[in-house]
């Protein structure tokens, strides 16, 4: 009723912003949802509002008890809304899905290039996704019924999965192998024969992966090296074979163990070997995979790296400016730091 009355006297030149703080959440295979959240979106859309953007807000301190050591979602969200035209068209499920696949990938890439943390990407993605849904007067299912907001959000989450997964083909062979292995086996051991087959299909080899410092095969067993094995001293400039995977996992591990300053010190050198934008993209993908595995430790590791990316870049630029030859000279000894 409130949204309906506001709609009747809305100023068409400025958007309505709605701040929503939610608590009730249900986590299922389709993602994290909230009954109150669905109700709010339903109320806006049914009373003639078009939702043009959503943005997660961290309304609680990051060091509060519940957030410490967790991947807590931003606890609040801001919606930008405009009145939907009274003559807005209706559409079908098929046409809606086609519009999502056409428009959402570019919007999601822009979000990932910005300052959004991986843990908040799914919530931020609701904006461009629900914008497509809410521009229509109704979206008809195959049986003629109206599509619900909940079902629309499932389709938005599915498209998000596809967009993140599509990045995989752009990585180097070692990284493509490691993603596939991590998705299936995580950090656990598996048969070396399986590793050999997967490596060949990824245009690499077990020997190359071992030289790249990300894999180990012995005694008929093989495994990806876990972050805890990659958080020590590393000179990327002197490394014989550097993959986006190695750079991402090492930087995330260093971030967790030694802090942002040490990651920023490494970044100018790492940048001479791999594209740092690719490292950030892989961080998003690995967070996403860890979330699907319900592995909060790995999710926290990669969220920590990507979530601080803007500050890390800024610090790294200062290090590079202070030491122009850093890219060819830098390494640091963690053993000295420990002492």
GROMACS .gro file of C-alpha atoms in nm:
model
  339
    1UNK     CA    1   0.000   0.000   0.000
    2UNK     CA    2   0.286   0.242   0.084
    3UNK     CA    3   0.464   0.178  -0.245
    4UNK     CA    4   0.135   0.214  -0.434
    5UNK     CA    5   0.066   0.557  -0.285
    6UNK     CA    6   0.421   0.674  -0.348
    7UNK     CA    7   0.389   0.553  -0.708
    8UNK     CA    8   0.078   0.768  -0.761
    9UNK     CA    9   0.264   1.090  -0.682
   10UNK     CA   10   0.618   0.992  -0.785
   11UNK     CA   11   0.849   1.246  -0.946
   12UNK     CA   12   0.951   1.090  -1.276
   13UNK     CA   13   1.279   1.283  -1.290
   14UNK     CA   14   1.436   1.130  -0.979
   15UNK     CA   15   1.456   0.771  -0.857
   16UNK     CA   16   1.304   0.632  -0.539
   17UNK     CA   17   1.564   0.472  -0.312
   18UNK     CA   18   1.465   0.202  -0.067
   19UNK     CA   19   1.698   0.090   0.212
   20UNK     CA   20   1.630  -0.264   0.326
   21UNK     CA   21   1.799  -0.433   0.623
   22UNK     CA   22   1.733  -0.804   0.622
   23UNK     CA   23   1.806  -1.087   0.862
   24UNK     CA   24   1.609  -1.397   0.758
   25UNK     CA   25   1.810  -1.600   0.510
   26UNK     CA   26   1.775  -1.945   0.358
   27UNK     CA   27   2.079  -2.090   0.181
   28UNK     CA   28   2.004  -2.351  -0.083
   29UNK     CA   29   2.161  -2.466  -0.408
   30UNK     CA   30   1.998  -2.172  -0.585
   31UNK     CA   31   2.174  -1.922  -0.359
   32UNK     CA   32   2.106  -1.719  -0.049
   33UNK     CA   33   1.756  -1.579  -0.030
   34UNK     CA   34   1.525  -1.408   0.216
   35UNK     CA   35   1.149  -1.437   0.247
   36UNK     CA   36   1.127  -1.071   0.346
   37UNK     CA   37   1.346  -0.976   0.051
   38UNK     CA   38   1.111  -1.154  -0.193
   39UNK     CA   39   0.813  -0.986  -0.030
   40UNK     CA   40   0.972  -0.642  -0.067
   41UNK     CA   41   1.054  -0.696  -0.434
   42UNK     CA   42   0.705  -0.834  -0.499
   43UNK     CA   43   0.550  -0.528  -0.335
   44UNK     CA   44   0.754  -0.285  -0.545
   45UNK     CA   45   0.701  -0.461  -0.877
   46UNK     CA   46   0.329  -0.529  -0.828
   47UNK     CA   47   0.262  -0.162  -0.747
   48UNK     CA   48   0.425  -0.037  -1.067
   49UNK     CA   49   0.789   0.016  -0.980
   50UNK     CA   50   1.082  -0.078  -1.200
   51UNK     CA   51   1.395  -0.166  -1.002
   52UNK     CA   52   1.697  -0.023  -1.182
   53UNK     CA   53   1.978  -0.110  -0.940
   54UNK     CA   54   2.059  -0.280  -0.611
   55UNK     CA   55   2.371  -0.232  -0.401
   56UNK     CA   56   2.483  -0.413  -0.084
   57UNK     CA   57   2.572  -0.196   0.214
   58UNK     CA   58   2.793  -0.291   0.505
   59UNK     CA   59   2.592  -0.140   0.786
   60UNK     CA   60   2.777  -0.328   1.060
   61UNK     CA   61   3.142  -0.300   1.162
   62UNK     CA   62   3.364  -0.556   0.994
   63UNK     CA   63   3.516  -0.651   1.330
   64UNK     CA   64   3.184  -0.728   1.499
   65UNK     CA   65   3.162  -1.076   1.654
   66UNK     CA   66   2.945  -1.235   1.383
   67UNK     CA   67   3.159  -1.104   1.098
   68UNK     CA   68   3.497  -1.190   1.244
   69UNK     CA   69   3.647  -1.477   1.045
   70UNK     CA   70   3.331  -1.529   0.840
   71UNK     CA   71   3.200  -1.444   0.495
   72UNK     CA   72   2.894  -1.259   0.622
   73UNK     CA   73   2.686  -1.099   0.352
   74UNK     CA   74   2.639  -0.726   0.363
   75UNK     CA   75   2.349  -0.690   0.605
   76UNK     CA   76   2.157  -0.425   0.415
   77UNK     CA   77   2.079  -0.336   0.058
   78UNK     CA   78   1.977  -0.019  -0.126
   79UNK     CA   79   1.739  -0.033  -0.421
   80UNK     CA   80   1.697   0.236  -0.685
   81UNK     CA   81   1.351   0.237  -0.842
   82UNK     CA   82   1.162   0.433  -1.106
   83UNK     CA   83   0.792   0.419  -1.200
   84UNK     CA   84   0.733   0.152  -1.465
   85UNK     CA   85   0.550   0.295  -1.768
   86UNK     CA   86   0.178   0.218  -1.758
   87UNK     CA   87   0.200   0.075  -2.108
   88UNK     CA   88   0.489  -0.160  -2.028
   89UNK     CA   89   0.485  -0.476  -2.237
   90UNK     CA   90   0.443  -0.833  -2.120
   91UNK     CA   91   0.684  -1.105  -2.222
   92UNK     CA   92   0.744  -1.479  -2.207
   93UNK     CA   93   0.987  -1.680  -1.995
   94UNK     CA   94   1.194  -1.759  -2.305
   95UNK     CA   95   1.222  -1.391  -2.403
   96UNK     CA   96   1.307  -1.293  -2.045
   97UNK     CA   97   1.586  -1.551  -2.027
   98UNK     CA   98   1.718  -1.429  -2.364
   99UNK     CA   99   1.720  -1.070  -2.237
  100UNK     CA  100   1.905  -1.179  -1.920
  101UNK     CA  101   2.172  -1.361  -2.120
  102UNK     CA  102   2.211  -1.058  -2.347
  103UNK     CA  103   2.231  -0.785  -2.081
  104UNK     CA  104   2.348  -0.938  -1.755
  105UNK     CA  105   2.699  -1.060  -1.853
  106UNK     CA  106   2.828  -0.711  -1.933
  107UNK     CA  107   2.670  -0.567  -1.617
  108UNK     CA  108   2.831  -0.840  -1.406
  109UNK     CA  109   3.172  -0.784  -1.563
  110UNK     CA  110   3.149  -0.416  -1.474
  111UNK     CA  111   3.063  -0.509  -1.115
  112UNK     CA  112   3.363  -0.742  -1.094
  113UNK     CA  113   3.591  -0.473  -1.237
  114UNK     CA  114   3.471  -0.234  -0.967
  115UNK     CA  115   3.504  -0.240  -0.591
  116UNK     CA  116   3.251  -0.514  -0.515
  117UNK     CA  117   3.370  -0.799  -0.289
  118UNK     CA  118   3.303  -1.157  -0.407
  119UNK     CA  119   3.079  -1.222  -0.106
  120UNK     CA  120   2.848  -0.940  -0.220
  121UNK     CA  121   2.848  -1.008  -0.595
  122UNK     CA  122   2.533  -1.220  -0.597
  123UNK     CA  123   2.339  -0.948  -0.413
  124UNK     CA  124   2.473  -0.673  -0.639
  125UNK     CA  125   2.385  -0.882  -0.945
  126UNK     CA  126   2.020  -0.874  -0.844
  127UNK     CA  127   2.009  -0.511  -0.961
  128UNK     CA  128   2.073  -0.556  -1.334
  129UNK     CA  129   1.892  -0.892  -1.328
  130UNK     CA  130   1.573  -0.777  -1.158
  131UNK     CA  131   1.585  -0.460  -1.371
  132UNK     CA  132   1.517  -0.678  -1.674
  133UNK     CA  133   1.237  -0.862  -1.493
  134UNK     CA  134   1.068  -0.553  -1.350
  135UNK     CA  135   1.058  -0.358  -1.678
  136UNK     CA  136   0.780  -0.590  -1.795
  137UNK     CA  137   0.420  -0.570  -1.681
  138UNK     CA  138   0.434  -0.949  -1.645
  139UNK     CA  139   0.650  -1.243  -1.745
  140UNK     CA  140   0.443  -1.544  -1.850
  141UNK     CA  141   0.548  -1.899  -1.770
  142UNK     CA  142   0.485  -2.179  -2.020
  143UNK     CA  143   0.155  -2.264  -1.846
  144UNK     CA  144   0.035  -1.903  -1.871
  145UNK     CA  145   0.094  -1.815  -1.505
  146UNK     CA  146   0.299  -1.516  -1.395
  147UNK     CA  147   0.662  -1.578  -1.307
  148UNK     CA  148   0.736  -1.507  -0.941
  149UNK     CA  149   1.019  -1.286  -0.817
  150UNK     CA  150   1.171  -1.591  -0.651
  151UNK     CA  151   1.185  -1.781  -0.981
  152UNK     CA  152   1.327  -1.475  -1.157
  153UNK     CA  153   1.607  -1.455  -0.899
  154UNK     CA  154   1.689  -1.824  -0.956
  155UNK     CA  155   1.737  -1.742  -1.326
  156UNK     CA  156   1.954  -1.441  -1.235
  157UNK     CA  157   2.173  -1.665  -1.013
  158UNK     CA  158   2.196  -1.922  -1.292
  159UNK     CA  159   2.315  -1.655  -1.535
  160UNK     CA  160   2.570  -1.539  -1.278
  161UNK     CA  161   2.706  -1.896  -1.263
  162UNK     CA  162   2.739  -1.900  -1.642
  163UNK     CA  163   2.916  -1.564  -1.660
  164UNK     CA  164   3.172  -1.659  -1.395
  165UNK     CA  165   3.222  -2.001  -1.553
  166UNK     CA  166   3.275  -1.849  -1.898
  167UNK     CA  167   3.591  -1.677  -1.770
  168UNK     CA  168   3.760  -2.014  -1.743
  169UNK     CA  169   3.839  -2.040  -2.115
  170UNK     CA  170   4.044  -1.717  -2.104
  171UNK     CA  171   4.302  -1.849  -1.858
  172UNK     CA  172   4.633  -2.020  -1.931
  173UNK     CA  173   4.642  -2.404  -1.958
  174UNK     CA  174   4.783  -2.462  -1.608
  175UNK     CA  175   4.510  -2.246  -1.457
  176UNK     CA  176   4.235  -2.418  -1.658
  177UNK     CA  177   4.362  -2.754  -1.531
  178UNK     CA  178   4.377  -2.633  -1.171
  179UNK     CA  179   4.022  -2.494  -1.183
  180UNK     CA  180   3.886  -2.827  -1.309
  181UNK     CA  181   4.084  -3.020  -1.048
  182UNK     CA  182   3.979  -2.790  -0.765
  183UNK     CA  183   3.616  -2.812  -0.870
  184UNK     CA  184   3.624  -3.193  -0.857
  185UNK     CA  185   3.878  -3.279  -0.588
  186UNK     CA  186   3.967  -2.962  -0.397
  187UNK     CA  187   4.302  -3.004  -0.221
  188UNK     CA  188   4.265  -3.380  -0.170
  189UNK     CA  189   4.472  -3.652  -0.339
  190UNK     CA  190   4.353  -3.845  -0.642
  191UNK     CA  191   4.493  -4.099  -0.887
  192UNK     CA  192   4.786  -3.975  -1.097
  193UNK     CA  193   4.629  -4.133  -1.405
  194UNK     CA  194   4.327  -3.908  -1.370
  195UNK     CA  195   4.559  -3.610  -1.330
  196UNK     CA  196   4.748  -3.704  -1.647
  197UNK     CA  197   4.426  -3.730  -1.851
  198UNK     CA  198   4.293  -3.400  -1.720
  199UNK     CA  199   4.626  -3.228  -1.783
  200UNK     CA  200   4.636  -3.349  -2.144
  201UNK     CA  201   4.280  -3.229  -2.203
  202UNK     CA  202   4.384  -2.887  -2.066
  203UNK     CA  203   4.688  -2.867  -2.299
  204UNK     CA  204   4.943  -2.904  -2.018
  205UNK     CA  205   5.123  -3.188  -1.838
  206UNK     CA  206   5.192  -3.308  -1.486
  207UNK     CA  207   5.558  -3.216  -1.529
  208UNK     CA  208   5.469  -2.862  -1.636
  209UNK     CA  209   5.229  -2.825  -1.344
  210UNK     CA  210   5.499  -2.938  -1.101
  211UNK     CA  211   5.749  -2.694  -1.254
  212UNK     CA  212   5.484  -2.428  -1.211
  213UNK     CA  213   5.481  -2.497  -0.838
  214UNK     CA  214   5.110  -2.569  -0.807
  215UNK     CA  215   5.089  -2.950  -0.828
  216UNK     CA  216   5.249  -3.259  -0.681
  217UNK     CA  217   5.245  -3.616  -0.813
  218UNK     CA  218   5.424  -3.909  -0.647
  219UNK     CA  219   5.355  -4.267  -0.554
  220UNK     CA  220   5.064  -4.291  -0.795
  221UNK     CA  221   4.882  -4.006  -0.620
  222UNK     CA  222   4.847  -3.640  -0.717
  223UNK     CA  223   4.714  -3.322  -0.561
  224UNK     CA  224   4.695  -2.947  -0.601
  225UNK     CA  225   4.921  -2.770  -0.355
  226UNK     CA  226   4.703  -2.604  -0.093
  227UNK     CA  227   4.739  -2.233  -0.004
  228UNK     CA  228   4.925  -2.328   0.314
  229UNK     CA  229   5.202  -2.469   0.093
  230UNK     CA  230   5.223  -2.149  -0.111
  231UNK     CA  231   5.238  -1.880   0.157
  232UNK     CA  232   5.617  -1.869   0.189
  233UNK     CA  233   5.887  -1.662   0.018
  234UNK     CA  234   5.831  -1.612  -0.354
  235UNK     CA  235   6.018  -1.418  -0.620
  236UNK     CA  236   5.782  -1.409  -0.917
  237UNK     CA  237   6.051  -1.257  -1.141
  238UNK     CA  238   6.279  -1.559  -1.090
  239UNK     CA  239   5.999  -1.817  -1.110
  240UNK     CA  240   6.046  -2.047  -1.410
  241UNK     CA  241   5.673  -2.086  -1.481
  242UNK     CA  242   5.404  -1.855  -1.339
  243UNK     CA  243   5.034  -1.918  -1.397
  244UNK     CA  244   4.737  -1.703  -1.301
  245UNK     CA  245   4.645  -1.984  -1.061
  246UNK     CA  246   4.980  -1.972  -0.881
  247UNK     CA  247   4.973  -1.593  -0.855
  248UNK     CA  248   4.615  -1.590  -0.721
  249UNK     CA  249   4.659  -1.865  -0.463
  250UNK     CA  250   4.996  -1.732  -0.346
  251UNK     CA  251   4.869  -1.377  -0.308
  252UNK     CA  252   4.556  -1.494  -0.125
  253UNK     CA  253   4.767  -1.710   0.107
  254UNK     CA  254   5.013  -1.427   0.175
  255UNK     CA  255   4.721  -1.192   0.240
  256UNK     CA  256   4.578  -1.430   0.500
  257UNK     CA  257   4.911  -1.499   0.671
  258UNK     CA  258   5.112  -1.179   0.636
  259UNK     CA  259   4.866  -0.903   0.551
  260UNK     CA  260   4.796  -0.652   0.277
  261UNK     CA  261   5.133  -0.474   0.285
  262UNK     CA  262   5.321  -0.786   0.179
  263UNK     CA  263   5.074  -0.857  -0.101
  264UNK     CA  264   5.115  -0.500  -0.227
  265UNK     CA  265   5.493  -0.545  -0.223
  266UNK     CA  266   5.463  -0.850  -0.444
  267UNK     CA  267   5.212  -0.712  -0.693
  268UNK     CA  268   5.447  -0.496  -0.910
  269UNK     CA  269   5.667  -0.799  -0.970
  270UNK     CA  270   5.373  -1.033  -1.025
  271UNK     CA  271   5.237  -0.788  -1.281
  272UNK     CA  272   5.546  -0.847  -1.498
  273UNK     CA  273   5.450  -1.217  -1.525
  274UNK     CA  274   5.069  -1.231  -1.533
  275UNK     CA  275   4.777  -0.996  -1.588
  276UNK     CA  276   4.654  -0.876  -1.248
  277UNK     CA  277   4.301  -0.832  -1.385
  278UNK     CA  278   4.305  -1.207  -1.455
  279UNK     CA  279   4.415  -1.268  -1.094
  280UNK     CA  280   4.116  -1.072  -0.968
  281UNK     CA  281   3.880  -1.258  -1.204
  282UNK     CA  282   4.014  -1.593  -1.084
  283UNK     CA  283   3.965  -1.477  -0.725
  284UNK     CA  284   3.596  -1.423  -0.799
  285UNK     CA  285   3.569  -1.763  -0.964
  286UNK     CA  286   3.743  -1.946  -0.681
  287UNK     CA  287   3.529  -1.774  -0.419
  288UNK     CA  288   3.223  -1.884  -0.618
  289UNK     CA  289   3.348  -2.245  -0.636
  290UNK     CA  290   3.433  -2.248  -0.265
  291UNK     CA  291   3.085  -2.119  -0.180
  292UNK     CA  292   2.929  -2.401  -0.383
  293UNK     CA  293   3.145  -2.647  -0.190
  294UNK     CA  294   3.039  -2.474   0.134
  295UNK     CA  295   3.407  -2.431   0.213
  296UNK     CA  296   3.409  -2.117   0.425
  297UNK     CA  297   3.786  -2.126   0.477
  298UNK     CA  298   3.865  -2.110   0.104
  299UNK     CA  299   3.582  -1.863   0.043
  300UNK     CA  300   3.724  -1.633   0.311
  301UNK     CA  301   4.072  -1.666   0.164
  302UNK     CA  302   3.972  -1.548  -0.185
  303UNK     CA  303   3.718  -1.294  -0.064
  304UNK     CA  304   3.989  -1.139   0.151
  305UNK     CA  305   4.217  -1.089  -0.150
  306UNK     CA  306   3.961  -0.957  -0.398
  307UNK     CA  307   3.768  -0.755  -0.140
  308UNK     CA  308   4.082  -0.551  -0.068
  309UNK     CA  309   4.184  -0.520  -0.434
  310UNK     CA  310   4.140  -0.143  -0.462
  311UNK     CA  311   4.355  -0.074  -0.156
  312UNK     CA  312   4.612  -0.330  -0.268
  313UNK     CA  313   4.644  -0.164  -0.609
  314UNK     CA  314   4.690   0.174  -0.448
  315UNK     CA  315   4.959   0.044  -0.214
  316UNK     CA  316   5.131  -0.146  -0.495
  317UNK     CA  317   5.154   0.172  -0.705
  318UNK     CA  318   5.327   0.347  -0.415
  319UNK     CA  319   5.576   0.062  -0.384
  320UNK     CA  320   5.642   0.070  -0.758
  321UNK     CA  321   5.689   0.449  -0.757
  322UNK     CA  322   5.929   0.433  -0.464
  323UNK     CA  323   6.136   0.155  -0.623
  324UNK     CA  324   6.118   0.171  -1.006
  325UNK     CA  325   6.333  -0.140  -1.039
  326UNK     CA  326   6.119  -0.339  -0.797
  327UNK     CA  327   5.979  -0.557  -1.073
  328UNK     CA  328   6.317  -0.714  -1.149
  329UNK     CA  329   6.468  -0.712  -0.800
  330UNK     CA  330   6.197  -0.781  -0.545
  331UNK     CA  331   6.164  -1.077  -0.319
  332UNK     CA  332   6.125  -1.096   0.054
  333UNK     CA  333   6.210  -1.353   0.314
  334UNK     CA  334   5.922  -1.462   0.533
  335UNK     CA  335   6.162  -1.644   0.763
  336UNK     CA  336   6.317  -1.308   0.859
  337UNK     CA  337   5.970  -1.168   0.918
  338UNK     CA  338   5.875  -1.453   1.145
  339UNK     CA  339   6.176  -1.373   1.362
   0.00000   0.00000   0.00000
